[in-house]
C-alpha positions in Angstrom: 0.0 0.0 0.0 1.4 3.3 -1.1 0.0 6.3 0.7 1.1 9.8 -0.1 2.4 11.8 2.9 -0.4 14.4 2.5 -3.2 11.9 3.0 -4.8 11.0 6.3 -6.0 7.4 6.6 -8.7 5.8 8.7 -8.7 2.0 8.5 -12.1 0.2 8.5 -10.7 -3.3 9.0 -11.5 -5.0 12.4 -9.1 -7.9 12.1 -6.4 -8.5 14.7 -3.4 -6.2 14.2 -4.8 -4.1 11.4 -7.5 -3.0 13.9 -4.8 -1.9 16.3 -3.6 0.6 13.8 -7.0 2.4 14.0 -6.7 2.8 17.7 -3.3 4.5 17.4 -4.0 6.6 14.4 -7.7 7.4 14.2 -7.3 10.8 16.0 -5.2 12.0 13.1 -8.4 12.4 11.1 -9.5 16.0 11.5 -13.1 17.4 11.7 -11.8 20.0 9.1 -11.5 17.5 6.2 -13.8 18.4 3.4 -13.3 15.6 0.9 -13.0 11.8 1.2 -12.8 8.8 -1.1 -13.3 5.1 -0.5 -10.4 3.0 -1.8 -10.6 -0.8 -1.0 -10.9 -0.9 2.8 -9.6 2.7 3.4 -11.3 6.0 3.7 -9.0 8.7 2.5 -9.7 12.1 3.9 -8.2 14.8 1.8 -7.3 18.1 3.4 -8.1 21.2 1.5 -4.4 22.0 1.1 -1.4 19.6 0.8 0.4 19.1 4.0 3.9 17.5 3.7 5.0 18.3 7.2 2.7 15.9 9.0 3.2 12.2 9.9 3.3 9.7 7.1 0.8 7.1 8.1 2.1 4.5 5.7 5.6 4.7 7.2 4.2 4.6 10.8 2.2 1.5 10.1 5.1 -0.3 8.5 7.5 0.8 11.3 5.1 -0.7 14.0 4.8 -4.0 12.1 1.1 -3.3 11.4 1.5 -3.3 7.7 3.9 -4.5 5.0 4.9 -3.4 1.6 2.8 -4.5 -1.2 4.4 -7.4 -3.1 5.3 -6.9 -6.7 6.2 -3.2 -6.5 9.7 -2.8 -7.8 9.8 1.0 -8.0 13.2 2.3 -6.9 12.5 5.7 -5.3 13.1 7.3 -1.9 9.6 6.5 -0.7 9.8 2.8 -1.4 13.4 2.6 -0.1 12.2 4.2 3.1 9.3 1.7 3.5 11.7 -1.2 2.9 14.1 0.2 5.5 11.3 0.6 8.1 10.0 -2.9 7.4 13.4 -4.4 8.0 13.7 -2.6 11.3 10.3 -3.9 12.4 11.4 -7.5 11.5 14.5 -7.2 13.5 12.6 -5.7 16.5 9.9 -8.4 16.1 7.2 -5.8 16.1 3.5 -6.5 15.2 3.1 -9.2 12.6 6.8 -10.0 12.8 6.6 -11.0 16.5 7.1 -14.6 17.5 4.1 -16.8 17.9 0.8 -16.9 16.0 -0.4 -13.5 17.3 -3.6 -15.1 18.7 -3.3 -12.8 21.8 -4.0 -9.8 19.5 -7.3 -11.2 18.1 -10.2 -9.5 19.7 -13.2 -11.5 20.9 -16.1 -9.4 19.8 -19.5 -10.0 21.4 -22.3 -9.3 19.0 -25.2 -10.2 21.2 -26.3 -9.5 24.8 -28.7 -12.0 26.4 -30.2 -9.6 28.9 -29.7 -6.0 27.7 -31.5 -4.5 30.7 -29.4 -6.3 33.2 -26.3 -5.3 31.2 -27.3 -1.6 31.2 -28.0 -1.7 35.0 -24.7 -3.3 35.7 -22.9 -0.2 34.2 -24.6 2.0 36.9 -24.7 4.9 34.4 -21.0 5.3 34.5 -19.2 6.5 31.4 -17.8 3.5 29.3 -15.0 3.9 26.9 -16.1 3.1 23.3 -15.4 3.5 19.6 -18.1 4.4 17.2 -18.1 1.8 14.4 -21.2 2.7 12.4 -23.8 5.5 12.1 -27.2 4.2 11.1 -28.8 7.6 11.2 -28.2 10.8 13.1 -29.4 9.4 16.5 -28.6 5.7 16.2 -25.0 4.3 16.2 -23.1 1.1 16.5 -20.4 1.2 19.1 -17.7 -1.1 20.4 -17.6 -1.0 24.2 -14.1 -1.3 25.8 -12.4 -3.2 27.2 -14.8 -6.1 26.9 -15.5 -5.6 23.1 -19.3 -5.6 23.2 -20.6 -4.4 19.9 -24.0 -2.7 20.6 -26.5 -0.5 19.0 -27.1 2.7 21.0 -30.0 5.1 20.5 -29.4 8.6 21.8 -31.6 9.3 24.8 -34.3 11.9 24.5 -34.1 12.7 20.7 -34.9 11.3 17.3 -33.4 12.3 14.0 -35.1 11.9 10.6 -34.7 8.3 9.4 -34.3 6.3 6.2 -37.6 4.4 5.4 -37.2 1.0 3.8 -39.5 0.5 0.9 -41.1 -2.8 -0.2 -38.5 -3.2 -2.9 -35.6 -2.9 -0.4 -34.6 0.6 -1.3 -34.4 3.3 1.3 -36.1 6.7 1.1 -34.6 9.3 3.4 -36.9 11.7 5.3 -36.1 15.4 4.9 -32.7 16.1 6.4 -32.0 12.5 7.2 -28.8 12.3 5.1 -27.6 15.6 6.5 -28.2 14.5 10.1 -26.4 11.2 9.5 -23.4 13.0 8.0 -23.4 15.5 10.9 -23.0 12.6 13.3 -20.6 10.6 11.1 -18.2 13.6 10.6 -17.9 14.0 14.4 -18.1 10.5 15.9 -17.3 7.8 13.3 -14.2 5.9 14.3 -13.6 8.2 17.3 -12.8 7.4 20.9 -15.8 8.5 23.0 -17.4 7.7 26.3 -21.0 6.4 26.4 -23.4 6.6 29.4 -25.8 3.6 29.1 -29.0 5.0 30.6 -31.8 2.6 29.9 -33.2 -0.2 27.8 -36.4 0.0 25.9 -37.8 -3.0 23.9 -34.2 -4.5 23.8 -32.9 -1.2 22.5 -30.1 0.4 24.5 -30.5 4.2 25.2 -27.5 6.3 26.0 -25.6 9.5 25.8 -22.4 9.9 23.8 -19.7 12.1 25.4 -16.9 13.6 23.3 -14.2 16.0 24.4 -15.6 18.5 21.8 -19.2 18.4 23.1 -22.4 16.4 23.5 -23.7 15.2 20.2 -27.3 14.9 21.5 -27.5 18.6 22.3 -25.7 19.6 19.1 -28.1 17.7 16.9 -31.0 19.5 18.6 -29.4 22.9 18.5 -28.7 22.6 14.7 -32.2 21.5 13.9 -31.4 17.9 13.0 -33.4 16.3 15.7 -36.5 16.7 17.9 -37.1 15.8 21.6 -39.1 12.6 22.2 -41.1 12.2 25.4 -40.7 8.4 25.8 -36.9 8.5 26.3 -36.2 12.1 27.5 -36.9 11.1 31.1 -33.8 8.8 31.2 -31.4 11.5 29.9 -29.0 11.9 32.8 -27.7 15.4 31.7 -31.0 17.1 32.4 -34.0 17.2 30.1 -34.2 21.0 30.4 -30.9 21.2 28.4 -32.5 19.3 25.5 -35.7 21.4 25.5 -33.6 24.5 25.5 -31.5 23.3 22.5 -34.7 22.3 20.7 -36.2 25.7 21.5 -33.1 27.4 20.1 -33.6 25.7 16.8 -37.3 26.3 16.7 -36.9 30.0 17.3 -34.4 30.2 14.4 -36.4 27.8 12.2 -33.4 25.6 11.5 -33.8 22.6 9.1 -36.6 20.4 10.3 -38.2 23.4 12.0 -38.1 25.5 8.9 -42.0 25.7 8.8 -42.4 25.9 12.6 -45.0 28.3 14.0 -45.1 28.8 17.8 -48.4 28.1 19.6 -48.5 31.6 21.0 -47.1 33.4 17.9 -50.3 35.4 17.4 -50.3 36.7 21.0 -48.9 40.0 22.2 -46.2 39.8 24.8 -48.5 41.3 27.5 -51.0 38.5 26.8 -48.4 35.7 26.9 -47.1 36.5 30.4 -49.0 38.5 33.1 -49.8 38.7 36.8 -53.4 38.2 37.9 -55.5 37.6 41.0 -57.3 34.3 41.4 -61.0 34.8 42.0 -62.4 31.3 41.6 -61.4 27.6 41.2 -63.7 26.0 38.7 -62.3 22.5 39.0 -59.0 20.7 39.3 -57.5 22.2 36.2 -59.3 25.6 35.7 -59.4 28.9 37.5 -60.9 32.3 37.0 -58.5 35.2 37.4 -58.9 39.0 37.4 -56.6 40.9 35.2 -55.1 44.4 35.9 -57.7 45.8 33.5 -60.5 44.5 35.7 -61.6 41.8 33.2 -62.1 38.2 34.2 -60.4 35.4 32.3 -60.6 31.6 32.6 -57.3 29.8 32.6 -56.8 26.1 32.2 -53.6 24.5 33.6 -51.5 23.2 30.7 -51.1 19.5 30.0 -52.9 18.1 33.0 -56.2 16.2 33.3 -58.4 16.4 36.4 -59.8 13.3 38.2 -62.6 11.7 36.3 -64.9 8.7 36.6 -63.5 5.5 35.1 -66.2 3.3 33.5 -69.9 3.7 33.2 -70.8 1.3 36.0 -69.4 3.5 38.8 -72.3 6.0 38.7 -75.8 5.4 40.2 -78.2 6.2 37.3 -81.0 7.1 39.8 -79.0 9.9 41.4 -77.8 13.1 39.8 -74.0 13.2 39.5 -72.3 15.9 41.5 -68.7 15.9 40.1 -67.1 17.8 43.0 -68.2 15.2 45.5 -68.9 12.1 43.4 -65.7 11.9 41.4 -62.8 10.4 43.4 -60.2 13.0 44.4 -62.0 15.8 42.6 -62.9 17.5 45.9 -59.3 17.1 47.3 -57.9 18.6 44.1 -60.3 21.5 44.2 -59.6 22.1 47.9 -55.8 22.0 47.2 -56.1 24.8 44.6 -58.6 26.8 46.6 -56.4 26.9 49.7 -53.3 27.7 47.7 -54.7 30.3 45.2 -58.0 32.0 46.2 -57.4 35.7 46.6 -53.7 35.4 45.7 -51.7 37.0 42.9 -50.2 34.4 40.5 -47.8 34.5 37.5 -49.5 33.2 34.4 -47.5 32.1 31.3 -49.7 31.2 28.4 -48.4 28.0 26.7 -51.0 27.5 23.9 -54.6 28.3 22.9 -56.7 25.2 22.3 -59.3 26.0 19.6 -63.0 25.3 20.1 -64.2 21.8 19.2 -67.5 20.4 18.2 -69.4 17.7 20.0 -69.0 14.0 19.1 -70.7 10.9 20.3 -68.3 10.5 23.2 -66.8 13.9 23.7 -68.8 17.1 24.5 -68.2 20.4 22.7 -65.6 22.7 24.2 -65.1 26.4 23.7 -61.7 28.0 23.1 -59.4 27.4 26.0 -56.4 29.4 27.2 -53.9 26.9 28.6 -51.1 28.2 30.8 -48.5 27.5 33.5 -49.6 29.1 36.7 -47.0 29.8 39.4 -47.1 31.2 42.9 -44.0 31.8 45.0 -42.0 30.1 42.3 -44.1 26.9 42.6 -45.7 25.5 39.5 -49.3 24.7 40.7 -49.9 22.1 38.0 -46.7 20.2 39.0 -47.6 20.4 42.7 -51.1 19.1 41.9 -49.7 16.2 39.9 -47.0 15.3 42.5 -49.8 14.8 45.0 -51.6 12.4 42.7 -54.6 14.8 42.3 -54.2 15.1 38.5 -52.6 13.2 35.6 -50.4 14.3 32.7 -51.9 14.4 29.2 -49.9 12.4 26.6 -49.5 14.0 23.2 -48.5 13.0 19.7 -44.8 13.5 19.1 -45.4 16.3 16.6 -47.9 18.1 18.9 -46.2 21.2 20.4 -49.3 22.4 22.2 -48.2 21.4 25.6 -46.9 22.9 28.9 -43.5 24.7 28.8 -42.7 22.5 31.9 -43.9 19.2 30.4 -40.9 17.2 31.5 -41.3 18.4 35.1 -44.9 17.3 35.0 -43.9 13.8 33.8 -41.3 13.5 36.5 -43.9 14.6 39.2 -46.3 12.0 37.9 -43.7 9.3 38.1 -43.0 10.2 41.7 -46.7 10.2 42.5 -47.0 6.7 41.0 -43.9 5.4 42.8 -45.2 6.7 46.1 -48.8 5.6 45.5 -50.3 9.1 46.1 -53.8 10.2 45.3 -55.2 8.7 42.1 -52.3 6.2 42.1 -53.0 4.9 45.6 -54.1 1.3 46.1 -56.2 2.3 49.1 -60.0 2.8 49.0 -60.9 6.1 47.4 -62.3 8.8 49.8 -66.1 9.2 49.8 -67.8 12.5 50.4 -71.4 12.2 51.5 -72.6 15.8 51.4 -76.2 16.5 52.0 -77.7 19.4 50.0 -80.5 20.9 52.1 -80.5 24.3 50.5 -83.8 23.5 48.7 -85.4 21.0 51.1 -87.8 22.7 53.5 -88.2 19.8 55.9 -84.5 19.1 56.2 -83.8 22.8 56.7 -86.2 23.0 59.6 -84.7 19.9 61.2 -81.2 21.2 60.8 -81.9 24.7 62.2 -81.9 23.9 65.9 -78.7 22.0 65.6 -77.1 25.0 63.8 -78.3 27.3 66.7 -76.8 25.1 69.4 -73.5 24.9 67.6 -73.1 28.7 67.8 -70.3 29.9 65.5 -69.5 27.4 62.8 -67.0 27.3 60.0 -68.0 27.2 56.3 -66.8 27.7 52.7 -68.8 29.9 50.3 -69.5 27.6 47.4 -71.7 29.9 45.3 -73.0 33.4 45.2 -76.5 33.7 43.9 -76.7 37.5 44.4 -75.2 40.1 46.6 -76.9 38.9 49.7 -77.8 35.2 49.0 -75.0 32.6 49.3 -74.6 28.8 49.3 -72.3 27.6 52.1 -70.6 24.3 52.5 -70.2 23.3 56.2 -67.3 20.7 56.4 -68.0 19.7 59.9 -71.6 19.0 59.3 -70.9 17.9 55.6 -73.9 19.7 54.2 -74.8 22.6 51.8 -77.1 25.3 53.0 -78.4 28.6 51.5 -78.0 31.7 53.6 -79.3 35.3 53.4 -77.3 38.1 54.9 -79.0 39.6 57.9 -80.7 42.9 57.7 -80.1 43.7 54.0 -81.5 42.8 50.6 -79.6 43.3 47.4 -81.1 44.0 43.9 -82.4 40.8 42.2 -80.5 39.6 39.2 -82.0 38.4 35.8 -83.8 35.1 36.0 -85.2 32.7 33.5 -88.9 32.0 34.1 -91.2 29.7 32.2 -91.9 31.5 28.9 -90.0 34.7 29.6 -86.7 36.1 30.9 -87.1 38.5 33.8 -84.6 41.4 33.7 -82.4 42.1 36.7 -82.8 45.1 38.9 -80.3 48.0 38.6 -76.9 47.3 40.2 -77.8 43.6 40.7 -74.7 42.5 38.7 -72.4 44.9 40.6 -73.7 43.7 43.9 -73.1 40.0 42.9 -69.6 40.8 41.7 -68.8 42.7 44.9 -69.8 39.7 47.1 -68.0 37.2 44.9 -64.7 39.1 45.1 -65.1 39.4 48.8 -66.2 35.9 49.9 -66.5 33.4 47.0 -64.7 30.1 48.0 -63.3 31.7 51.1 -63.4 30.2 54.5 -66.0 32.1 56.6 -67.6 31.8 60.0 -71.3 32.2 60.7 -73.4 32.6 63.9 -77.3 32.2 63.7 -79.4 34.9 65.3 -81.5 34.2 68.3 -84.8 34.3 66.4 -84.2 32.4 63.1 -87.0 32.0 60.7 -88.0 30.4 57.5 -88.7 32.9 54.7 -91.0 32.0 51.8 -90.1 33.7 48.6 -92.1 32.9 45.4 -93.2 29.5 46.5 -89.7 28.3 47.6 -88.8 27.9 51.3 -85.2 28.7 52.3 -83.5 28.3 55.6 -82.5 31.9 56.7 -80.6 31.9 59.9 -79.7 35.5 59.2 -76.1 35.1 60.2 -73.4 37.7 60.7 -70.7 36.8 58.4 -66.9 36.9 59.2 -64.1 36.2 56.7 -61.4 34.4 58.7 -61.9 37.0 61.4 -60.8 39.8 59.1 -64.1 40.8 57.4 -64.4 43.7 59.8 -61.4 45.3 58.1 -63.2 45.3 54.8 -65.3 48.5 54.2 -68.9 47.6 53.4 
């Protein structure tokens, strides 16, 4: 083999001593090479300018006894004479192939299969393993030789996926957009290079890992250059931090690099002031929705991104003869609502809009939904959705891989759910679900009369304002007595609001809406205390009897500070 001094050589052979030459000379191949040619079993990387000052690879191989002169060449020139001289020196020194014995100790016992990949990965304890990259299947899948035991394994990069080559029925391969470019990006940086691999997990007999090179992390580079996208099913095992991968992907999306050339952000049509703002929480609708008051005074419904509240599983769990009350009848719905109520009501929160879910029409199994604003809500630096999921009071929605309408903290939500499942919390608990037997006596005359003496004897009781009918008419939930009652504020009567009557709509009195809003902002879903008067009575209004203990209302003992 005659190799010109200005040619850098990377050997592909894996046989005995010839393979040793790769280990000693592979680093001479530079990332700056621009051209290459395949000649027999050699890849010749040609530098842009001739370099006669570097090491002559052919001479080095012959000097170490790892190659010999090609037989039949009789050219008498300085280069051939130099090779002959070096070969004679190697023979005298008994180097390489000229050493005594059969050379069996230099043959590597490659292991092409692993009986139990999961056990093999676990035995590495996520410690970096020295390896050589032997083949690049696509940008995110490589074949690596693990040292020093010579396991030849296929490694998929954790947390990402590059465009692939689809095999057609006739055996040909059709590359997806940017598949060839992604493969070359990885090849030019890792092929035949000494690297370290962190084996992180095993999925369906496929080994997942991270390849570490002195010049950088190829996983993050592929994302940053727009050659790959994050994948949810493996990003959780990435040991270098999923947030780094999301940040690299976000960098490529913002610049519309390669596979993201047509990318449009979910909130691209929103003004900056509508994407992120501070608001006051006025009401908790259920386990994933709240009503906030903006600085402008407007009210806005916010849905927590990427989580699903508790729901009934199966049709047989509901008594068809009884009306469903979701707050009390769905397991853990009440606990989830109470968690949000105690954390958020009356507090200012930071809202970051992640996406707008468009309105949908009704189907046979799914009701219609209006347009939803989905956002990440934080208070005191705590992501409320993550806290809710970590307690097992909500689950994380799974998306298609190409669906970017998700929480900006989606990985944290997945991790929180994994902890909740591991610890058996809330919805993931194997214990019996909590049952809330709440009696609604707000519209039952007989039950109201029976309950009134008990309420009088109890004196001051604690309650939560569940609903505001008007400025002076409220529905209270009494946790100690586990019942719902309707109360009228003592000594006042607010304007009546609009009502739907049979055959007509009765308009509300002046200032009825303002009175209702005033009371809502003051006491809705707040913990209050009530004390019945000495002479309670039952008032009859338009044919409906309501218990009216005419209480004096106190909001956590601080209502007196609020100007009426």
